[in-house]
XYZ file of C-alpha atoms in Angstrom:
554
model
C -26.114 -3.853 -57.903
C -23.786 -0.687 -57.439
C -25.497 0.600 -54.289
C -25.667 -2.560 -52.944
C -21.544 -3.024 -52.508
C -21.274 -0.212 -51.856
C -23.786 -0.477 -49.217
C -21.763 -2.966 -48.338
C -18.550 -2.068 -47.990
C -19.473 0.987 -46.397
C -20.985 -1.511 -43.613
C -16.899 -3.188 -43.584
C -16.318 -0.602 -42.392
C -18.156 0.439 -39.702
C -17.527 -2.631 -38.595
C -13.863 -2.788 -38.850
C -13.320 1.324 -36.822
C -15.397 -1.064 -34.118
C -13.281 -3.677 -33.196
C -10.193 -1.188 -34.139
C -11.850 0.649 -30.946
C -12.714 -2.170 -28.588
C -9.381 -3.769 -29.146
C -7.921 -0.844 -29.218
C -4.728 -0.506 -26.034
C -5.964 1.009 -22.713
C -3.981 4.886 -22.414
C -0.537 4.988 -22.134
C 1.052 7.124 -19.013
C 5.408 8.295 -18.775
C 7.475 8.832 -17.530
C 11.172 9.210 -16.108
C 12.870 9.809 -12.918
C 16.081 10.633 -12.324
C 16.780 9.438 -8.501
C 19.324 11.373 -6.366
C 20.853 12.391 -3.036
C 19.325 15.472 -2.225
C 20.193 17.950 1.280
C 16.975 19.052 2.320
C 15.734 19.591 6.498
C 12.147 18.996 7.241
C 12.384 19.294 10.591
C 15.395 21.749 10.256
C 18.117 19.831 10.405
C 20.316 19.696 7.191
C 20.532 15.365 6.101
C 20.325 13.586 2.913
C 17.018 12.763 1.187
C 16.344 10.509 -1.057
C 14.395 13.066 -4.524
C 12.588 11.826 -7.709
C 13.278 15.042 -10.422
C 14.813 16.224 -7.540
C 11.119 17.007 -5.408
C 11.043 15.781 -1.779
C 8.413 14.077 -1.790
C 8.515 12.265 -4.929
C 5.859 13.812 -8.299
C 1.954 12.007 -7.964
C 1.376 10.072 -10.267
C -2.741 10.656 -11.476
C -3.844 8.131 -13.943
C -7.430 6.783 -14.565
C -8.738 3.384 -13.904
C -7.328 0.301 -16.873
C -4.472 2.782 -17.459
C -0.879 1.717 -18.054
C 1.469 3.541 -17.152
C 5.254 3.573 -17.142
C 7.908 4.980 -15.549
C 12.203 4.874 -16.210
C 13.447 4.951 -13.834
C 17.802 6.045 -13.238
C 19.111 4.912 -10.210
C 21.609 8.130 -9.432
C 22.089 6.416 -5.184
C 25.293 4.677 -4.047
C 23.012 1.498 -3.337
C 21.109 -1.247 -5.725
C 17.386 0.408 -5.800
C 13.500 -1.038 -5.761
C 10.014 0.837 -5.691
C 7.115 -0.786 -4.823
C 4.100 0.324 -5.710
C 2.006 -0.098 -2.193
C -1.271 -1.147 -2.969
C -1.351 -1.689 -6.699
C -1.806 -5.277 -7.008
C -0.144 -6.170 -10.532
C -2.721 -8.567 -11.146
C -1.035 -11.274 -13.510
C 2.049 -9.217 -12.760
C 4.356 -9.538 -9.867
C 7.733 -9.124 -11.861
C 6.470 -5.220 -11.584
C 5.877 -5.476 -6.961
C 9.223 -3.735 -7.005
C 10.525 -6.140 -4.050
C 13.381 -7.453 -3.092
C 11.667 -11.185 -3.400
C 10.546 -10.690 -6.724
C 13.008 -8.767 -8.576
C 16.663 -8.231 -8.799
C 17.518 -4.172 -8.041
C 17.825 -1.631 -10.943
C 22.548 -0.889 -9.575
C 24.222 1.928 -9.199
C 24.022 3.927 -12.555
C 22.107 2.255 -14.182
C 18.178 2.390 -15.342
C 15.127 -0.320 -15.213
C 11.444 0.662 -16.674
C 8.296 -0.425 -15.037
C 5.261 -1.326 -17.560
C 2.227 -2.100 -14.872
C -1.274 -1.470 -15.315
C -4.148 -0.276 -12.683
C -6.698 -2.863 -13.287
C -9.860 -2.685 -12.140
C -9.096 -0.394 -9.347
C -9.753 2.755 -8.566
C -8.819 5.050 -5.113
C -5.547 6.388 -2.970
C -2.100 4.551 -2.836
C 1.120 5.844 -2.783
C 4.507 4.685 -4.052
C 8.240 4.373 -2.070
C 11.116 2.603 -2.155
C 11.718 -1.378 -1.284
C 15.617 -2.132 -0.639
C 17.412 -0.572 2.158
C 15.891 1.571 4.630
C 16.167 3.616 2.157
C 12.110 4.281 2.740
C 13.595 6.485 5.873
C 14.969 8.988 3.717
C 11.805 9.803 1.469
C 11.810 8.512 -2.043
C 7.822 8.549 -1.872
C 5.119 9.974 -3.526
C 0.956 9.438 -3.910
C -0.133 7.746 -6.790
C -4.054 8.212 -7.452
C -6.271 6.471 -9.660
C -9.482 7.501 -10.574
C -12.714 5.804 -12.476
C -12.910 5.976 -16.027
C -15.777 8.636 -16.305
C -18.212 5.632 -17.953
C -18.610 5.095 -13.982
C -20.013 6.939 -11.583
C -18.222 7.589 -7.595
C -21.197 7.986 -5.581
C -20.391 11.169 -4.521
C -20.576 15.233 -6.674
C -16.991 15.836 -8.763
C -15.317 18.173 -6.020
C -13.774 21.280 -6.426
C -10.099 19.851 -6.820
C -8.331 16.885 -5.222
C -5.617 17.791 -2.981
C -2.677 14.441 -1.762
C -1.768 15.098 2.014
C 1.331 12.990 3.094
C 1.898 12.491 6.590
C 4.311 10.677 8.432
C 6.725 9.727 10.875
C 10.495 11.816 9.954
C 13.633 11.132 11.560
C 16.543 13.695 11.529
C 19.229 10.805 11.005
C 19.946 9.418 7.924
C 19.148 6.435 6.195
C 22.235 4.641 6.315
C 23.030 5.615 10.155
C 19.149 4.202 11.100
C 20.611 1.086 9.061
C 23.821 1.332 10.686
C 21.574 0.852 14.534
C 19.665 -1.908 13.379
C 22.848 -4.307 12.276
C 23.883 -3.480 15.217
C 21.218 -5.211 17.203
C 19.180 -2.026 17.862
C 16.658 -0.692 17.515
C 15.994 3.099 16.103
C 13.591 4.182 18.729
C 11.060 6.787 18.492
C 10.977 9.473 16.006
C 12.617 13.488 15.820
C 9.058 14.769 13.984
C 6.672 14.094 11.640
C 5.857 15.593 8.632
C 3.028 17.509 5.954
C 3.514 16.060 2.533
C 7.691 16.700 3.667
C 7.536 20.138 6.005
C 7.101 20.340 9.473
C 4.335 23.087 9.874
C 7.273 24.752 12.436
C 6.887 27.782 11.399
C 9.693 27.287 8.522
C 7.675 26.412 6.598
C 7.090 30.494 6.646
C 3.198 30.697 7.137
C 2.579 29.577 3.511
C -1.026 27.299 2.928
C -0.788 23.640 1.188
C -4.062 24.207 -0.052
C -6.316 26.552 -0.741
C -10.312 26.644 -1.363
C -13.663 28.682 -1.957
C -15.815 29.330 0.685
C -19.605 26.905 -0.514
C -17.205 24.990 -2.083
C -16.393 21.502 -1.159
C -12.962 18.913 -1.187
C -11.148 15.970 -2.324
C -8.159 14.752 0.498
C -6.097 11.441 -0.315
C -4.249 10.994 2.899
C -0.751 8.772 3.003
C 0.297 7.550 5.827
C 3.900 6.848 3.735
C 5.980 7.051 7.488
C 7.651 3.815 9.148
C 6.625 3.354 12.046
C 3.473 5.518 13.979
C -0.146 5.477 13.901
C -0.929 9.218 13.693
C -4.317 10.800 13.790
C -5.819 13.212 11.280
C -8.082 16.055 11.759
C -9.203 19.963 9.788
C -9.891 22.749 12.170
C -13.538 23.822 13.159
C -14.063 20.861 9.371
C -15.077 17.961 9.228
C -13.890 15.309 7.147
C -16.752 12.471 4.927
C -15.773 8.984 4.201
C -15.607 7.879 0.833
C -12.737 6.321 -0.204
C -10.595 3.565 1.548
C -7.441 1.634 0.201
C -9.359 1.135 -2.544
C -12.613 0.743 -1.847
C -15.440 2.898 -1.512
C -16.927 3.491 2.076
C -20.668 4.683 4.008
C -20.526 8.290 3.915
C -19.895 8.010 7.770
C -18.750 11.819 9.338
C -15.743 12.020 11.654
C -13.843 15.066 13.532
C -10.565 12.564 13.247
C -10.337 10.356 11.530
C -6.987 6.925 12.843
C -4.505 6.173 9.288
C -2.126 3.346 10.174
C 1.224 2.846 7.984
C 0.760 2.134 4.880
C -3.039 3.250 4.943
C -4.706 5.943 2.726
C -8.136 7.372 3.048
C -10.360 9.774 1.071
C -12.931 12.488 2.810
C -14.423 14.776 1.375
C -14.113 18.216 3.010
C -16.246 20.884 2.634
C -15.374 24.890 3.281
C -18.439 25.352 4.777
C -16.987 28.206 7.305
C -15.151 31.802 7.548
C -12.988 32.890 5.524
C -9.918 32.051 6.272
C -6.639 30.421 7.117
C -6.668 26.891 9.258
C -5.091 23.700 9.710
C -4.611 20.892 9.586
C -2.967 17.846 11.984
C -1.351 14.988 12.512
C -0.389 13.813 15.468
C 1.126 10.527 17.221
C -1.122 8.279 18.419
C -0.086 5.269 20.616
C 3.123 7.025 22.070
C 3.481 8.500 25.350
C 4.551 12.085 24.328
C 2.875 13.440 21.141
C 3.976 14.687 17.729
C 2.205 17.130 15.651
C 2.900 18.809 12.893
C -0.325 20.994 11.207
C -0.272 21.988 6.862
C -2.392 25.390 7.543
C -5.637 25.036 4.410
C -6.070 29.428 3.106
C -9.199 30.442 1.861
C -9.627 32.535 -1.296
C -9.999 36.348 -0.043
C -8.721 34.744 3.556
C -9.685 37.740 6.143
C -7.106 36.810 9.106
C -4.960 34.008 10.362
C -6.032 30.652 11.111
C -6.729 30.533 15.536
C -3.473 28.839 18.351
C -6.516 26.530 19.282
C -5.786 23.073 17.699
C -8.320 19.880 17.790
C -6.741 17.493 19.898
C -6.616 14.057 18.904
C -8.487 10.260 20.615
C -6.844 8.781 23.733
C -7.149 5.036 23.472
C -7.631 2.141 21.553
C -11.047 1.386 22.822
C -11.767 4.822 20.630
C -9.253 3.028 17.494
C -11.727 -0.474 17.955
C -15.419 1.500 17.557
C -13.903 3.972 14.851
C -13.348 0.701 12.814
C -15.886 -1.032 13.423
C -17.634 2.715 12.169
C -15.793 1.019 8.709
C -18.349 0.024 6.219
C -18.280 -0.995 2.097
C -20.259 1.081 -0.094
C -22.747 -2.001 -1.128
C -24.633 0.157 -3.527
C -21.682 2.051 -5.367
C -19.882 0.794 -8.890
C -16.153 -0.121 -8.317
C -13.760 0.087 -11.039
C -15.845 -1.925 -13.539
C -19.890 -1.240 -13.992
C -21.194 -3.575 -11.463
C -21.626 -2.742 -7.692
C -18.565 -3.330 -5.748
C -20.957 -5.125 -2.869
C -21.893 -8.006 -5.730
C -19.743 -10.608 -4.366
C -20.935 -11.712 -1.595
C -17.240 -13.635 0.417
C -19.467 -14.356 3.719
C -21.159 -16.794 1.791
C -17.979 -19.147 1.300
C -16.434 -21.772 2.459
C -13.098 -20.805 4.796
C -10.133 -23.884 2.665
C -7.270 -22.753 4.686
C -7.431 -20.628 7.908
C -3.881 -18.435 8.717
C -2.649 -17.527 12.218
C 0.347 -15.532 12.177
C 1.440 -14.324 15.492
C 4.869 -11.290 15.206
C 7.673 -11.623 17.654
C 10.882 -9.665 19.039
C 14.068 -11.413 20.121
C 17.465 -11.362 20.190
C 19.775 -13.089 17.643
C 23.057 -13.748 18.915
C 22.812 -10.918 20.961
C 21.428 -8.981 17.885
C 17.413 -7.965 17.384
C 15.468 -10.012 15.312
C 10.991 -9.459 13.865
C 9.504 -12.709 13.380
C 6.030 -14.269 11.998
C 5.551 -17.448 13.327
C 8.866 -18.836 14.474
C 10.905 -17.073 11.210
C 12.486 -13.919 10.289
C 12.884 -13.770 6.798
C 15.766 -12.805 4.634
C 16.215 -11.668 1.349
C 18.616 -14.457 -0.709
C 20.629 -12.900 -3.394
C 18.661 -14.761 -5.671
C 14.542 -13.478 -5.276
C 12.833 -15.905 -5.006
C 10.259 -15.128 -6.912
C 13.015 -15.645 -9.768
C 14.022 -18.819 -8.803
C 11.204 -20.249 -8.786
C 10.341 -19.073 -12.500
C 14.081 -20.603 -13.629
C 12.676 -23.391 -11.938
C 15.265 -23.779 -8.912
C 13.575 -22.395 -5.476
C 14.739 -26.147 -3.598
C 18.462 -23.700 -4.399
C 17.711 -20.488 -2.409
C 14.558 -21.326 0.081
C 12.569 -23.796 1.762
C 8.833 -23.626 1.756
C 6.510 -23.608 4.026
C 8.788 -23.063 7.395
C 6.121 -21.934 9.414
C 3.077 -23.690 9.724
C 0.108 -22.310 10.349
C -0.644 -23.078 13.657
C 2.314 -21.034 15.877
C 3.639 -23.099 18.184
C 4.663 -21.498 21.851
C 8.367 -22.571 20.796
C 8.090 -19.844 17.843
C 6.746 -17.618 19.525
C 10.245 -17.158 21.962
C 12.783 -18.929 19.438
C 13.358 -17.498 16.295
C 15.268 -18.824 12.408
C 16.856 -16.289 10.403
C 15.556 -17.329 6.558
C 14.011 -16.587 3.444
C 10.281 -17.276 4.748
C 7.921 -18.402 1.890
C 4.701 -20.624 2.352
C 2.493 -21.717 -0.325
C -0.529 -21.100 -1.210
C -3.855 -22.999 -3.754
C -4.601 -20.669 -6.387
C -7.690 -19.792 -5.901
C -7.755 -20.942 -2.370
C -10.442 -19.155 -0.275
C -8.307 -18.173 2.771
C -8.859 -17.032 6.743
C -5.771 -15.179 7.720
C -5.649 -14.536 11.789
C -2.207 -11.927 13.299
C -2.824 -11.908 16.937
C -0.664 -9.693 17.456
C 1.195 -10.184 21.607
C 3.234 -6.630 22.596
C 2.884 -3.937 23.879
C 3.049 -1.882 20.427
C 0.945 -1.631 17.630
C 1.264 -3.759 14.268
C 0.616 -3.125 10.451
C 0.414 -5.813 7.608
C 0.188 -5.490 4.365
C -0.240 -7.710 1.593
C 0.687 -7.354 -2.253
C -1.284 -8.149 -5.174
C -4.526 -8.402 -3.159
C -7.748 -7.181 -1.885
C -9.261 -8.512 1.176
C -12.249 -8.321 3.419
C -11.133 -6.703 6.363
C -14.440 -8.782 8.881
C -12.999 -7.943 12.324
C -10.272 -6.659 15.245
C -11.506 -7.386 18.674
C -8.960 -7.651 22.405
C -7.837 -11.057 23.646
C -6.524 -14.429 21.184
C -9.096 -15.131 18.549
C -10.108 -18.322 19.303
C -13.002 -20.208 15.600
C -15.922 -18.962 18.605
C -14.664 -15.233 17.522
C -16.130 -15.969 13.939
C -19.387 -15.130 15.344
C -17.711 -11.141 15.846
C -17.220 -11.343 12.115
C -18.705 -8.854 9.178
C -19.537 -11.059 6.625
C -21.613 -8.807 4.931
C -19.497 -5.156 4.027
C -16.497 -5.052 5.415
C -14.325 -3.124 3.594
C -12.347 -4.425 1.107
C -8.900 -3.155 1.298
C -4.966 -3.708 1.698
C -3.090 -2.818 4.619
C -4.596 -3.701 8.699
C -3.871 -2.251 11.750
C -3.894 -4.429 14.650
C -3.607 -2.893 18.440
C -1.124 -4.106 21.727
C -3.336 -7.503 23.200
C -5.245 -7.595 19.876
C -6.286 -9.509 16.576
C -8.079 -9.074 13.340
C -9.148 -10.939 10.674
C -9.629 -10.731 6.762
C -10.974 -12.905 4.181
C -8.678 -13.104 0.858
C -9.228 -15.390 -2.432
C -5.356 -16.717 -3.944
C -6.040 -15.264 -7.438
C -3.179 -13.170 -8.958
C -0.787 -15.933 -9.044
C 3.524 -14.718 -8.238
C 5.192 -13.999 -4.962
C 3.630 -11.825 -3.019
C 5.118 -10.085 0.150
C 3.344 -10.350 3.629
C 4.737 -6.927 5.675
C 5.284 -4.917 8.808
C 4.205 -2.498 7.632
C 6.590 -0.982 10.798
C 9.468 -0.595 8.544
C 12.136 -0.874 11.604
C 10.345 -4.272 12.463
C 9.885 -5.511 8.108
C 14.083 -4.399 7.525
C 15.411 -7.083 9.787
C 12.379 -10.172 9.441
C 8.643 -8.631 10.370
C 7.934 -9.798 6.145
C 7.483 -13.293 4.195
C 6.190 -14.502 1.117
C 2.675 -15.873 -0.623
C 4.130 -18.345 -3.745
C 1.095 -18.843 -5.627
C 1.897 -20.934 -8.161
C -1.549 -21.573 -10.931
C -1.077 -25.482 -12.637
C -1.420 -24.069 -15.037
C 1.196 -22.435 -16.452
C -1.203 -20.198 -18.377
C -0.621 -17.016 -19.438
C -4.796 -16.576 -18.991
C -3.334 -16.608 -14.755
C -0.057 -15.068 -14.546
C 2.939 -13.411 -17.199
C 5.741 -14.621 -18.952
C 8.866 -12.383 -16.553
C 9.503 -9.496 -18.316
C 12.602 -9.301 -21.658
C 13.583 -6.143 -19.423
C 13.784 -8.133 -16.210
C 17.560 -7.842 -15.490
C 18.513 -11.733 -13.520
C 20.934 -11.858 -10.330
C 22.489 -14.572 -8.042
C 21.393 -17.781 -8.854
C 20.144 -17.246 -12.283
C 22.503 -14.834 -13.786
C 23.202 -16.375 -17.082
C 20.547 -19.548 -16.956
C 18.246 -19.852 -19.876
C 14.138 -18.393 -20.301
C 12.826 -20.886 -19.120
C 9.692 -22.176 -21.804
C 6.695 -19.408 -21.691
C 3.731 -19.869 -20.953
C 0.679 -20.014 -23.774
C -2.617 -19.925 -23.459
């Protein structure tokens, strides 16, 4: 009997320890950010920038799938502040999205702790300040989500993993740019291009941004963190194998150069297979009459010579870009953040329940420039939209569905300024069409989701154009470009409850109204679908001082 009791007790302990392992929380990563102003001179002109822990750009966040990320942000600016996490889906948790439509901003001299999980995601992302026009002053940085060790990626581990943040830059301060926009004018073209906060114009003392060892392969995560301009990226003397795009593994085609539009991130593998010396990375503007460019050095170990002054030229025209987009394919044989193949979701066989057509427009209201979606130019109310909805006072803050699913002739010329919120049915499978009638390129980002980018084509969209859709292996991503005189189509399921921003990533247009929110409410009001408002969320506007509504339960 004693031996049997001992065996049963040991078995109980063993099973208990297994249960503890299964129920253990995913790992936590803790960060403290001190956000301040500081003098920076990325284009050789001293100006006020936004620093995080005295860094410009801000620190990289290096995480793994399902990690809990906890960031305590101390706002030492003289303005309210929010951070958003470009491409992070925040499943059931719009409260951590960091947009003015979801939470109250962090007031000067106070702090707020973000706590979110990079749930079932992999890939390359970035963060930036979403309030006012802070994005033009810095405060951005890389955010990578590595695959868990148990989940194989479709390529061998690289020798090293590098983040390349490219973007346009203005020498005017963000406050000056904001005044220009508030005065009814455009901020016009940027003054230069930056790569990891540097201009590559000789002020960087020819120090390399990255080093490579001959024969080794490296991963470069390239993100366009600018506010207005599409860029093309290339590396002198080297080809790039595309392996990931906005959080999805891709078919591994090889490219000489890649277009990266505002808000997008790509990962490429680069093999150091050239003569050991220095080589330039080059990023240059697309679709502008005057080409602006930036260079950054890659140095081979034991380099025996400087980089050639002859830089590889970038592409021209829209046709080249359209063809490159058509070459992007989802890797259907690779695992994603979960152990199932990422192509196992057959989106092409699902019936579309709703088609939403989005047309961007520009006009003047009371003599001032405004941008709009289907005739409505969004403005942020004092009470965040999500808080108004959660506290059941939305009718006092905004009206749902000011825009229709199909724009009218009037909506392209007449602009109404108001909070722009569209109701969506939970778990509906929808098609969204972006149609660009203007002469400049557009770039659109949807918070809270990835979508299937099934087509970009010239002309105007009609239902017959569905025949051109890629219904098999379109890349699942969060940002899509729309060329002048073209349309783009995306498909997705609204299965993430919350209030989610659909916006132009071009911050001038965003600031002046080219954005909207999609309200996705779960009828069950259940914790299975959406989290309750966090205890540490500050209340503002009409909900300040109101008692909390009954919490969601299972």
